[in-house]
């Protein structure tokens, strides 16, 4: 016999044992009749000669005598009970009456301990029996219960201890204003009901990854102080058809019991894709789940106090029925933060970290164009890790710069050694970008140059626009292309040959030029949009971009792109040829120093040399504990009693 068969055989006997034990332990208690009498009634009954037996039990804790017994005319399970204060007169009275009426009198000494012990033994025995039976039954039925748990909702209820508010969300000023009325509705829905207003049932947060969509949803629930259910779109879909729909029903059932509340669905595109599309046709389980979600969002009333917030970075793949009024009829764009927003985000994530006085969060925000909130948090975390790794007490700009490069390009490959020729090639290539950025007013400005390999790149050149703008002029785009081509032109001018190092530059330059011709109408072909980037093979659409032109126009587009690239290439060639001294100065400095920042490049252009290196962290930047630790290492006598100024003076001497 295996273990499962043994368990099945023993279970009926265990149940019978528990039932029999319960009968023996509690039958007498439940079947007993007790008549509560007063002391005077007891004396009267004794004088009447009807009392047969009396038992006196003292209770020192309560300060009473518990008198029990039987009398004539009582049934077998019937007794009387009397409680009187502790007194020797009571015992003496009952003893004297016993001599007269000849009833049986029993006195017990200190029965409390034995009674309590008996009750404990009985209860403990029963608890062990019940516990053992429960353990075996639950283990036996565990597998069966799991098999019946498919349809239960996987939504998790957030812990109020980790409550998030708008104070924890930085850089999303307009987005917070968009969802502010949801908070008012969750707090006091009657205000809107009286006016006849309908608050959106569903709000769709759309934006790139890491921009704070989930954090914003948590903050809405935190500000309104309502239950927050969160679930991923992928948790609805299961192997068996119909399970996802069952989970949707169960999720809304739980939410209605906790209303007003907020449901947050992460990555809703996993379950909300358009129905009946794609190379492989439809997906029954996902589509049934989506149908149930659509039905539930229409099913519950507008005033039930349930609001759904969903997040996605692919709104183009969602089913149109999901976005119609009455469902997710409000979309909030959560975009990448601007310079001001990045600075606010940095201030939030800078809490608890120690920075040197030279570190400027506004400067970091300016240099981190295109960073999301998650990227900025990772940037400061990497800087803190580097500081600890290097044994420093404060985070300096050196750690910030290194962390910035690690986030963008990966760790530096310091063990990878260049040949002298390769090092010179990379230096002149990167210097070419820098010179174009200096000489053209609308070209991307070089923020940092390094010839230390990172990731797949032999060198790294951080180029950013002078200003963050929503639009770009034709001249600005042309100068950006010119800046991208500066590296190849520098190689050609200096060495008379070209390398493969400009591959990524060409890719970006061609992308901008093609967009100018086919999307922005910035060519001789006129203001016509020839391409639109809306294709998606997974939705059953075209493999490529939508092309609204003939083969003849395609040839003309290629000619226009080539014309733009050639024009910018000639312009870059002219600028670098006129500034060969500046090109050589930056390149030779790079060969020596390997890394240059924007401030160093500006100083180099103005003075023809780099400034003398200064110690970035001074003693004044350190706190008292760090100064004492340094004094201890240098064995300065009496350092524990010195002030900060005295310690600085001693350490400098």
XYZ file of C-alpha atoms in Angstrom:
653
model
C 0.000 0.000 0.000
C 1.260 3.469 -0.822
C 1.063 6.464 1.468
C -2.065 7.867 -0.157
C -4.010 4.613 0.269
C -2.919 4.379 3.933
C -4.147 7.912 4.532
C -7.481 7.168 2.892
C -7.877 4.064 5.103
C -7.041 5.903 8.337
C -9.174 8.981 7.764
C -12.566 7.344 8.596
C -11.177 5.847 11.829
C -9.706 9.191 12.871
C -13.022 10.895 12.319
C -14.824 8.235 14.413
C -12.216 8.610 17.171
C -12.703 12.377 17.289
C -16.479 12.024 17.435
C -16.357 9.410 20.249
C -13.892 11.486 22.277
C -16.096 14.522 21.888
C -19.116 12.573 23.096
C -17.328 11.318 26.212
C -15.836 14.707 27.023
C -18.862 16.873 26.509
C -21.919 14.639 26.821
C -22.000 14.942 30.578
C -21.563 18.716 30.408
C -24.357 19.326 27.914
C -26.776 16.857 29.584
C -26.457 18.212 33.130
C -29.170 20.331 34.845
C -28.069 22.731 37.595
C -30.518 24.606 39.827
C -29.032 27.823 41.221
C -30.230 28.505 44.798
C -29.615 31.231 47.362
C -28.093 30.485 50.727
C -31.427 31.081 52.484
C -33.214 28.696 50.113
C -30.563 26.045 50.869
C -31.111 26.407 54.636
C -34.880 26.204 54.135
C -34.520 22.988 52.091
C -32.238 21.464 54.737
C -34.777 22.274 57.449
C -37.443 20.653 55.270
C -35.379 17.430 55.195
C -35.149 17.190 51.383
C -31.365 17.620 51.027
C -29.462 14.345 50.503
C -25.907 15.464 49.795
C -23.825 18.639 50.037
C -20.320 19.275 48.670
C -18.401 22.383 49.813
C -15.640 23.610 47.457
C -13.666 26.729 48.432
C -12.516 29.145 45.698
C -9.800 31.308 47.180
C -9.365 33.369 44.009
C -13.025 34.404 43.929
C -13.371 34.549 47.735
C -16.423 32.262 47.833
C -17.613 28.790 48.785
C -19.101 26.786 45.911
C -21.811 24.561 47.493
C -23.299 21.840 45.294
C -25.451 18.823 46.021
C -28.616 16.826 45.439
C -31.969 16.550 47.138
C -35.046 14.382 47.105
C -37.142 14.627 43.942
C -34.151 15.490 41.677
C -33.439 13.527 38.519
C -30.196 11.587 38.156
C -28.500 14.423 36.209
C -29.948 17.232 38.349
C -28.034 19.151 41.051
C -28.218 22.463 42.844
C -25.542 25.129 43.222
C -25.057 27.877 45.833
C -22.316 30.521 46.056
C -21.612 32.159 49.429
C -18.700 34.288 50.714
C -15.819 32.507 52.420
C -16.703 32.227 56.099
C -16.136 29.718 58.883
C -19.697 30.358 60.071
C -21.089 28.799 56.859
C -19.162 25.573 57.375
C -20.071 25.476 61.066
C -23.747 26.031 60.253
C -23.835 23.188 57.712
C -21.994 20.849 60.100
C -24.463 21.526 62.884
C -27.424 20.946 60.548
C -25.860 17.661 59.383
C -26.053 16.250 62.923
C -29.712 17.164 63.035
C -30.907 16.094 59.529
C -28.294 13.407 58.778
C -27.417 14.375 55.129
C -24.074 13.579 53.537
C -21.535 16.445 53.762
C -18.281 16.482 51.778
C -15.599 19.203 51.921
C -12.845 19.556 49.330
C -9.444 21.142 49.826
C -7.842 23.335 47.172
C -9.633 21.768 44.206
C -8.852 24.633 41.764
C -5.467 23.367 40.629
C -6.670 19.854 39.985
C -9.814 21.094 38.201
C -7.905 23.467 35.953
C -5.348 20.767 35.261
C -8.115 18.362 34.362
C -9.730 20.831 32.009
C -6.364 21.535 30.400
C -5.710 17.841 29.911
C -9.141 17.304 28.383
C -8.919 20.324 26.091
C -5.334 19.530 25.066
C -6.273 15.932 24.236
C -9.191 17.079 22.130
C -7.078 19.761 20.426
C -4.404 17.217 19.506
C -7.007 14.870 18.067
C -8.723 17.629 16.105
C -5.400 19.083 14.932
C -4.135 15.740 13.694
C -7.371 15.018 11.871
C -7.390 18.506 10.322
C -3.763 18.172 9.162
C -4.375 14.868 7.421
C -7.629 16.029 5.853
C -6.133 19.265 4.521
C -3.078 17.470 3.149
C -5.296 14.903 1.513
C -7.585 17.475 -0.059
C -4.809 19.936 -0.968
C -4.361 18.664 -4.498
C -8.090 18.655 -5.126
C -8.427 22.220 -3.817
C -5.629 23.396 -6.094
C -7.328 21.902 -9.097
C -10.451 23.916 -8.253
C -8.505 27.180 -7.774
C -7.997 28.034 -11.454
C -10.898 30.432 -11.620
C -9.928 32.497 -8.580
C -8.709 36.023 -9.206
C -4.961 36.607 -9.046
C -5.421 40.266 -8.085
C -3.331 41.276 -5.080
C -4.525 43.703 -2.423
C -1.867 46.295 -1.646
C -0.638 46.730 1.922
C -1.618 50.106 3.390
C 1.701 50.221 5.238
C 3.442 50.884 1.905
C 1.080 53.708 1.016
C 2.222 55.911 -1.863
C 1.041 59.516 -2.275
C 1.608 62.276 -4.801
C 4.582 63.440 -2.714
C 6.371 60.278 -3.858
C 5.630 60.988 -7.530
C 7.840 63.647 -9.120
C 8.000 65.011 -12.638
C 4.373 64.205 -13.532
C 2.627 67.499 -12.764
C 0.105 67.462 -15.621
C -0.513 63.746 -15.261
C -1.352 64.158 -11.575
C -3.822 66.907 -12.431
C -5.509 64.582 -14.939
C -6.196 61.896 -12.332
C -6.907 64.273 -9.421
C -10.674 64.148 -9.946
C -10.564 60.357 -9.605
C -9.343 60.901 -6.052
C -12.214 63.293 -5.321
C -14.695 60.758 -6.701
C -13.297 57.901 -4.613
C -13.353 60.088 -1.497
C -16.817 61.579 -1.974
C -18.781 60.175 -4.935
C -22.000 61.892 -3.796
C -20.713 65.289 -5.009
C -20.567 64.038 -8.575
C -23.799 62.049 -8.329
C -25.763 65.133 -7.307
C -24.504 66.966 -10.378
C -25.287 64.002 -12.634
C -21.641 63.712 -13.675
C -20.184 60.391 -14.764
C -16.631 59.703 -13.686
C -14.723 57.547 -16.208
C -14.836 53.878 -15.261
C -11.478 53.214 -16.854
C -8.330 55.305 -17.234
C -5.541 54.141 -19.540
C -2.006 55.264 -18.693
C 0.105 55.292 -21.837
C 3.830 55.893 -21.961
C 7.306 54.420 -22.367
C 8.588 51.904 -19.805
C 9.894 53.351 -16.557
C 7.986 56.636 -16.689
C 6.017 55.970 -13.484
C 2.644 54.625 -14.655
C 2.397 52.037 -11.871
C 3.615 54.534 -9.282
C 0.994 57.063 -10.399
C -1.792 54.474 -10.042
C -0.591 53.582 -6.538
C -0.528 57.267 -5.643
C -4.171 57.701 -6.710
C -5.224 54.905 -4.355
C -2.929 56.259 -1.640
C -4.321 59.789 -1.869
C -7.900 58.507 -1.813
C -7.003 55.959 0.920
C -9.004 53.170 -0.737
C -8.152 49.492 -1.358
C -5.761 48.977 -4.277
C -6.034 45.749 -6.277
C -3.235 45.188 -8.778
C -2.768 42.446 -11.340
C -0.781 41.870 -14.514
C -2.579 41.254 -17.787
C -0.682 38.002 -18.218
C -2.148 36.616 -14.958
C -5.596 36.357 -16.547
C -4.544 34.085 -19.396
C -4.260 30.390 -18.592
C -3.858 27.117 -20.462
C -7.558 26.262 -20.293
C -10.144 28.283 -22.181
C -12.544 30.104 -19.857
C -10.223 30.346 -16.849
C -9.268 33.957 -17.629
C -12.920 34.985 -17.898
C -13.612 33.326 -14.550
C -10.755 35.242 -12.975
C -12.127 38.518 -14.335
C -15.526 37.778 -12.781
C -13.958 36.885 -9.451
C -11.807 40.035 -9.500
C -14.813 42.302 -9.951
C -16.732 40.354 -7.297
C -13.966 41.041 -4.773
C -13.754 44.682 -5.824
C -17.493 45.251 -5.354
C -17.209 43.986 -1.785
C -14.456 46.563 -1.089
C -15.966 49.520 -2.990
C -14.965 52.268 -3.289
C -11.687 50.845 -4.547
C -9.232 50.957 -7.422
C -8.200 48.107 -9.737
C -4.877 48.444 -11.548
C -4.109 46.194 -14.547
C -0.428 46.245 -15.534
C 0.465 45.594 -19.198
C -3.141 45.331 -20.310
C -2.010 44.735 -23.897
C -1.254 41.135 -22.838
C -4.992 40.493 -22.630
C -6.483 43.437 -24.533
C -5.033 42.913 -28.026
C -7.343 43.210 -30.999
C -9.513 40.141 -31.489
C -9.256 37.894 -34.541
C -5.930 39.259 -35.782
C -2.374 38.071 -36.209
C -0.559 35.563 -38.358
C -2.000 32.610 -36.449
C -5.561 33.870 -36.289
C -7.398 34.393 -32.997
C -6.614 33.247 -29.488
C -9.698 31.776 -27.825
C -8.584 32.052 -24.200
C -7.308 35.631 -24.493
C -10.325 36.766 -26.486
C -12.807 35.228 -24.043
C -10.967 36.928 -21.206
C -11.169 40.254 -23.046
C -14.883 39.736 -23.749
C -15.526 39.138 -20.050
C -13.527 42.247 -19.126
C -15.586 44.336 -21.557
C -18.803 42.908 -20.150
C -17.822 43.542 -16.535
C -16.842 47.134 -17.256
C -20.301 47.702 -18.722
C -21.982 45.599 -16.048
C -21.256 47.450 -12.836
C -23.039 50.747 -12.320
C -21.403 54.131 -12.654
C -21.862 54.885 -8.965
C -20.512 51.678 -7.474
C -17.211 53.371 -6.682
C -14.933 51.074 -8.687
C -12.343 52.674 -10.969
C -10.009 50.703 -13.217
C -6.603 52.052 -14.188
C -4.607 50.169 -16.792
C -1.091 50.742 -18.104
C 0.529 49.954 -21.429
C 3.255 51.185 -23.744
C 1.492 49.736 -26.804
C -1.915 51.466 -27.122
C -1.905 50.840 -30.885
C -2.493 47.088 -30.406
C -5.493 47.400 -28.071
C -8.965 46.371 -29.195
C -11.130 49.386 -30.182
C -13.976 48.115 -27.978
C -11.705 48.529 -24.976
C -11.200 52.234 -25.691
C -14.760 53.290 -26.385
C -16.695 55.628 -24.015
C -17.871 53.790 -20.915
C -14.721 51.699 -20.709
C -11.187 53.064 -21.014
C -12.475 56.327 -22.397
C -9.728 58.491 -20.902
C -6.098 58.170 -21.882
C -3.371 59.891 -19.876
C -0.034 60.222 -21.632
C 2.810 59.611 -19.185
C 5.771 60.907 -21.157
C 9.474 61.049 -20.445
C 10.205 63.906 -18.043
C 11.703 67.214 -19.156
C 14.690 68.858 -17.443
C 12.570 70.266 -14.595
C 10.806 66.937 -14.096
C 14.109 65.041 -14.103
C 15.476 67.351 -11.417
C 12.400 66.736 -9.230
C 12.761 62.978 -9.711
C 16.443 63.149 -8.811
C 15.581 65.011 -5.597
C 13.188 62.201 -4.607
C 15.762 59.467 -5.242
C 18.600 61.496 -3.688
C 17.070 61.151 -0.219
C 19.313 59.121 2.063
C 22.394 59.526 -0.148
C 25.442 61.642 0.704
C 26.664 63.980 -2.046
C 29.703 66.207 -2.311
C 29.048 69.950 -2.478
C 30.160 70.005 -6.131
C 27.309 67.709 -7.216
C 24.481 69.631 -8.888
C 21.223 67.764 -9.457
C 20.114 70.381 -12.000
C 23.303 69.755 -13.980
C 22.672 66.007 -13.912
C 19.081 66.594 -15.066
C 20.294 68.711 -17.992
C 22.700 66.008 -19.127
C 20.239 63.105 -18.818
C 17.952 63.871 -21.770
C 15.750 60.879 -22.613
C 16.074 59.278 -19.164
C 12.916 57.919 -17.563
C 12.230 57.992 -13.835
C 13.482 54.412 -13.517
C 16.686 55.341 -15.380
C 17.328 58.266 -13.028
C 16.802 56.086 -9.959
C 19.212 53.552 -11.428
C 21.713 56.327 -12.183
C 21.914 57.499 -8.561
C 21.947 53.930 -7.268
C 24.865 53.028 -9.551
C 26.693 56.149 -8.373
C 26.183 55.154 -4.732
C 27.450 51.617 -5.438
C 30.546 53.000 -7.179
C 31.217 55.322 -4.230
C 31.194 52.411 -1.792
C 33.298 50.309 -4.162
C 35.914 53.059 -4.377
C 35.995 53.557 -0.614
C 34.777 57.163 -0.702
C 32.622 58.909 1.876
C 30.618 61.115 -0.524
C 29.158 60.699 -4.014
C 31.058 62.978 -6.388
C 30.589 63.976 -10.027
C 33.172 61.352 -10.990
C 30.830 58.606 -9.766
C 27.817 60.342 -11.359
C 29.572 60.495 -14.746
C 30.673 56.878 -14.571
C 27.178 55.768 -13.536
C 25.686 57.778 -16.414
C 27.928 55.963 -18.891
C 27.183 52.575 -17.333
C 23.427 53.126 -17.646
C 23.695 54.156 -21.312
C 26.508 51.984 -22.661
C 27.456 49.452 -20.002
C 30.638 49.181 -17.895
C 33.945 50.395 -19.269
C 36.244 47.715 -20.670
C 39.397 49.028 -19.050
C 41.313 45.804 -19.684
C 40.781 46.051 -23.430
C 43.877 47.711 -24.892
C 44.009 49.688 -28.124
C 46.904 49.716 -30.502
C 48.359 53.199 -30.889
C 46.898 53.465 -34.388
C 43.382 52.442 -33.267
C 43.538 54.820 -30.319
C 44.440 57.697 -32.633
C 41.673 56.765 -35.086
C 39.014 56.704 -32.366
C 40.292 59.973 -30.882
C 40.075 61.843 -34.187
C 36.680 60.304 -34.954
C 35.211 61.511 -31.661
C 36.958 64.877 -31.959
C 35.283 65.354 -35.347
C 31.845 65.183 -33.699
C 32.970 67.649 -31.053
C 34.250 70.260 -33.540
C 30.996 70.183 -35.543
C 29.014 70.615 -32.316
C 31.153 73.613 -31.371
C 30.999 75.367 -34.752
C 27.330 74.817 -35.644
C 24.758 76.585 -33.500
C 21.987 74.007 -34.007
C 24.047 70.813 -34.011
C 23.923 68.495 -31.021
C 26.382 69.591 -28.355
C 28.993 67.111 -27.213
C 28.551 66.600 -23.474
C 31.239 63.996 -23.019
C 33.846 62.161 -25.107
C 35.685 59.007 -24.172
C 37.843 56.592 -26.123
C 37.474 53.898 -23.461
C 35.479 50.997 -24.997
C 31.966 50.456 -23.638
C 29.522 47.801 -24.747
C 29.882 47.249 -28.489
C 31.401 50.694 -29.074
C 35.125 51.413 -29.286
C 34.486 54.982 -28.145
C 31.570 56.943 -26.802
C 30.330 60.419 -27.650
C 27.364 61.838 -25.750
C 25.675 64.426 -27.982
C 22.531 66.224 -26.827
C 20.431 69.084 -28.239
C 21.131 72.548 -26.857
C 17.488 72.833 -25.830
C 14.664 70.374 -25.276
C 11.924 71.228 -27.753
C 8.790 69.583 -29.082
C 9.547 70.528 -32.675
C 12.674 70.889 -34.813
C 13.328 73.114 -37.802
C 14.740 71.889 -41.092
C 18.040 73.668 -40.414
C 18.335 72.014 -36.985
C 17.815 68.554 -38.474
C 20.389 69.219 -41.196
C 22.958 70.329 -38.626
C 22.298 67.251 -36.513
C 23.036 65.109 -39.552
C 26.185 67.158 -40.155
C 27.317 66.525 -36.575
C 26.725 62.781 -36.956
C 28.872 62.711 -40.101
C 31.715 64.619 -38.443
C 33.434 61.458 -37.217
C 33.749 59.890 -40.678
C 34.919 63.181 -42.211
C 37.605 63.545 -39.510
C 38.935 60.072 -40.299
C 39.060 60.861 -44.019
C 40.808 64.222 -43.548
C 43.403 62.965 -41.054
C 44.272 59.501 -42.305
C 43.124 59.516 -45.921
C 41.043 56.407 -45.282
C 37.847 55.438 -43.496
C 36.917 52.789 -40.916
C 33.814 50.907 -39.787
C 33.450 53.071 -36.687
C 30.802 55.350 -38.231
C 28.168 52.643 -38.692
C 25.846 53.884 -35.946
C 26.354 57.506 -37.055
C 25.168 56.625 -40.557
C 22.188 54.746 -39.184
C 20.976 57.745 -37.199
C 21.741 60.242 -39.972
C 19.879 58.181 -42.584
C 16.897 57.780 -40.262
C 16.627 61.551 -39.798
C 17.055 62.224 -43.532
C 14.423 59.654 -44.507
C 11.943 61.096 -42.007
C 12.571 64.570 -43.442
C 11.649 63.319 -46.916
C 8.839 60.821 -46.243
C 7.180 62.158 -43.077
C 8.076 65.832 -42.502
C 7.794 67.114 -46.103
C 11.258 68.779 -45.940
C 12.433 68.055 -49.497
C 11.772 68.922 -53.124
C 9.046 66.242 -53.174
C 6.830 68.647 -51.262
C 4.659 68.444 -48.124
C 3.453 64.888 -48.668
C 3.630 62.048 -46.160
C 4.807 58.982 -48.031
C 5.334 56.623 -45.083
C 3.679 56.063 -41.736
C 5.071 53.828 -39.036
C 1.921 51.915 -38.091
C 2.656 48.387 -39.291
C 2.537 45.408 -36.961
C 2.819 41.864 -38.249
C 1.320 40.535 -35.013
C -1.926 42.353 -35.772
C -2.168 40.942 -39.282
C -0.957 44.153 -40.908
C 1.830 44.784 -43.401
C 5.333 43.662 -42.568
C 6.759 47.101 -43.394
C 5.739 50.704 -43.124
C 2.648 51.819 -44.980
C 3.872 53.088 -48.368
C 1.591 55.356 -50.314
C 3.761 55.831 -53.408
C 4.818 54.208 -56.640
C 8.198 52.771 -57.587
C 9.029 56.028 -59.399
C 8.424 58.032 -56.221
C 10.515 55.502 -54.288
C 13.420 56.275 -56.613
C 12.916 60.012 -56.059
C 12.828 59.491 -52.281
C 16.176 57.709 -52.420
C 17.603 60.584 -54.479
C 16.364 63.184 -51.977
C 17.828 61.250 -49.028
C 21.156 60.979 -50.833
C 21.027 64.715 -51.640
C 20.545 65.596 -47.936
C 23.339 63.295 -46.780
C 25.745 64.549 -49.458
C 24.974 68.170 -48.614
C 25.638 67.616 -44.894
C 28.784 65.587 -45.624
C 30.261 68.401 -47.709
C 29.405 70.914 -44.981
C 31.110 68.781 -42.314
C 34.139 68.406 -44.596
C 34.394 72.189 -45.021
C 34.088 72.937 -41.278
C 36.698 70.381 -40.219
C 39.107 71.414 -42.958
C 38.898 75.009 -41.699
C 39.453 73.906 -38.066
C 42.165 71.269 -38.316
C 44.098 72.828 -35.422
C 41.090 72.542 -33.105
C 40.485 68.989 -34.316
C 44.079 68.000 -33.557
C 44.008 69.754 -30.164
C 40.904 67.852 -28.981
C 42.105 64.544 -30.467
C 45.597 64.752 -28.927
C 44.100 65.673 -25.558
C 41.812 62.673 -25.823
C 44.737 60.378 -26.577
C 46.401 61.575 -23.366
C 43.414 61.904 -21.037
C 40.997 59.390 -22.705
C 37.881 61.149 -21.354
C 36.722 64.777 -21.678
C 33.586 66.434 -20.313
C 31.766 69.409 -21.854
C 33.318 71.788 -19.323
C 36.791 70.524 -20.170
C 36.119 70.807 -23.903
C 34.916 74.402 -23.495
C 38.007 75.275 -21.431
C 40.235 73.551 -23.981
C 38.747 75.560 -26.858
C 39.163 78.848 -24.965
C 42.628 78.347 -23.432
C 44.242 75.716 -25.607
C 44.929 73.466 -22.626
C 43.130 71.743 -19.774
C 42.883 73.302 -16.311
C 44.984 71.870 -13.530
C 43.220 69.105 -11.669
C 41.842 70.056 -8.303
C 40.728 67.738 -5.581
C 37.007 67.413 -6.018
C 36.209 66.602 -2.395
C 37.701 68.968 0.138
C 37.922 68.426 3.869
C 35.138 70.973 4.307
C 32.775 68.613 2.424
C 33.196 65.847 4.999
C 31.159 65.600 8.171
C 32.603 65.410 11.692
C 32.536 61.605 11.912
C 34.463 61.205 8.656
C 37.044 63.768 9.801
C 37.515 61.906 13.080
C 38.019 58.665 11.182
C 40.730 60.298 9.057
C 42.350 61.756 12.168
C 42.342 58.310 13.742
C 44.107 56.860 10.704
C 46.743 59.609 10.888
C 47.077 59.063 14.649
C 46.327 62.657 15.649
C 46.282 62.935 19.434
C 43.107 64.168 21.133
C 41.052 64.081 17.930
C 37.920 62.894 19.761
C 37.585 66.223 21.609
C 38.337 68.493 18.632
C 35.781 70.559 16.740
C 35.329 70.261 12.977
C 37.442 73.380 12.333
C 40.247 72.102 14.559
C 40.230 68.704 12.838
C 40.390 70.323 9.370
C 43.345 72.437 10.474
C 45.201 69.438 11.925
C 44.548 67.322 8.843
C 45.756 70.062 6.489
C 48.937 70.516 8.559
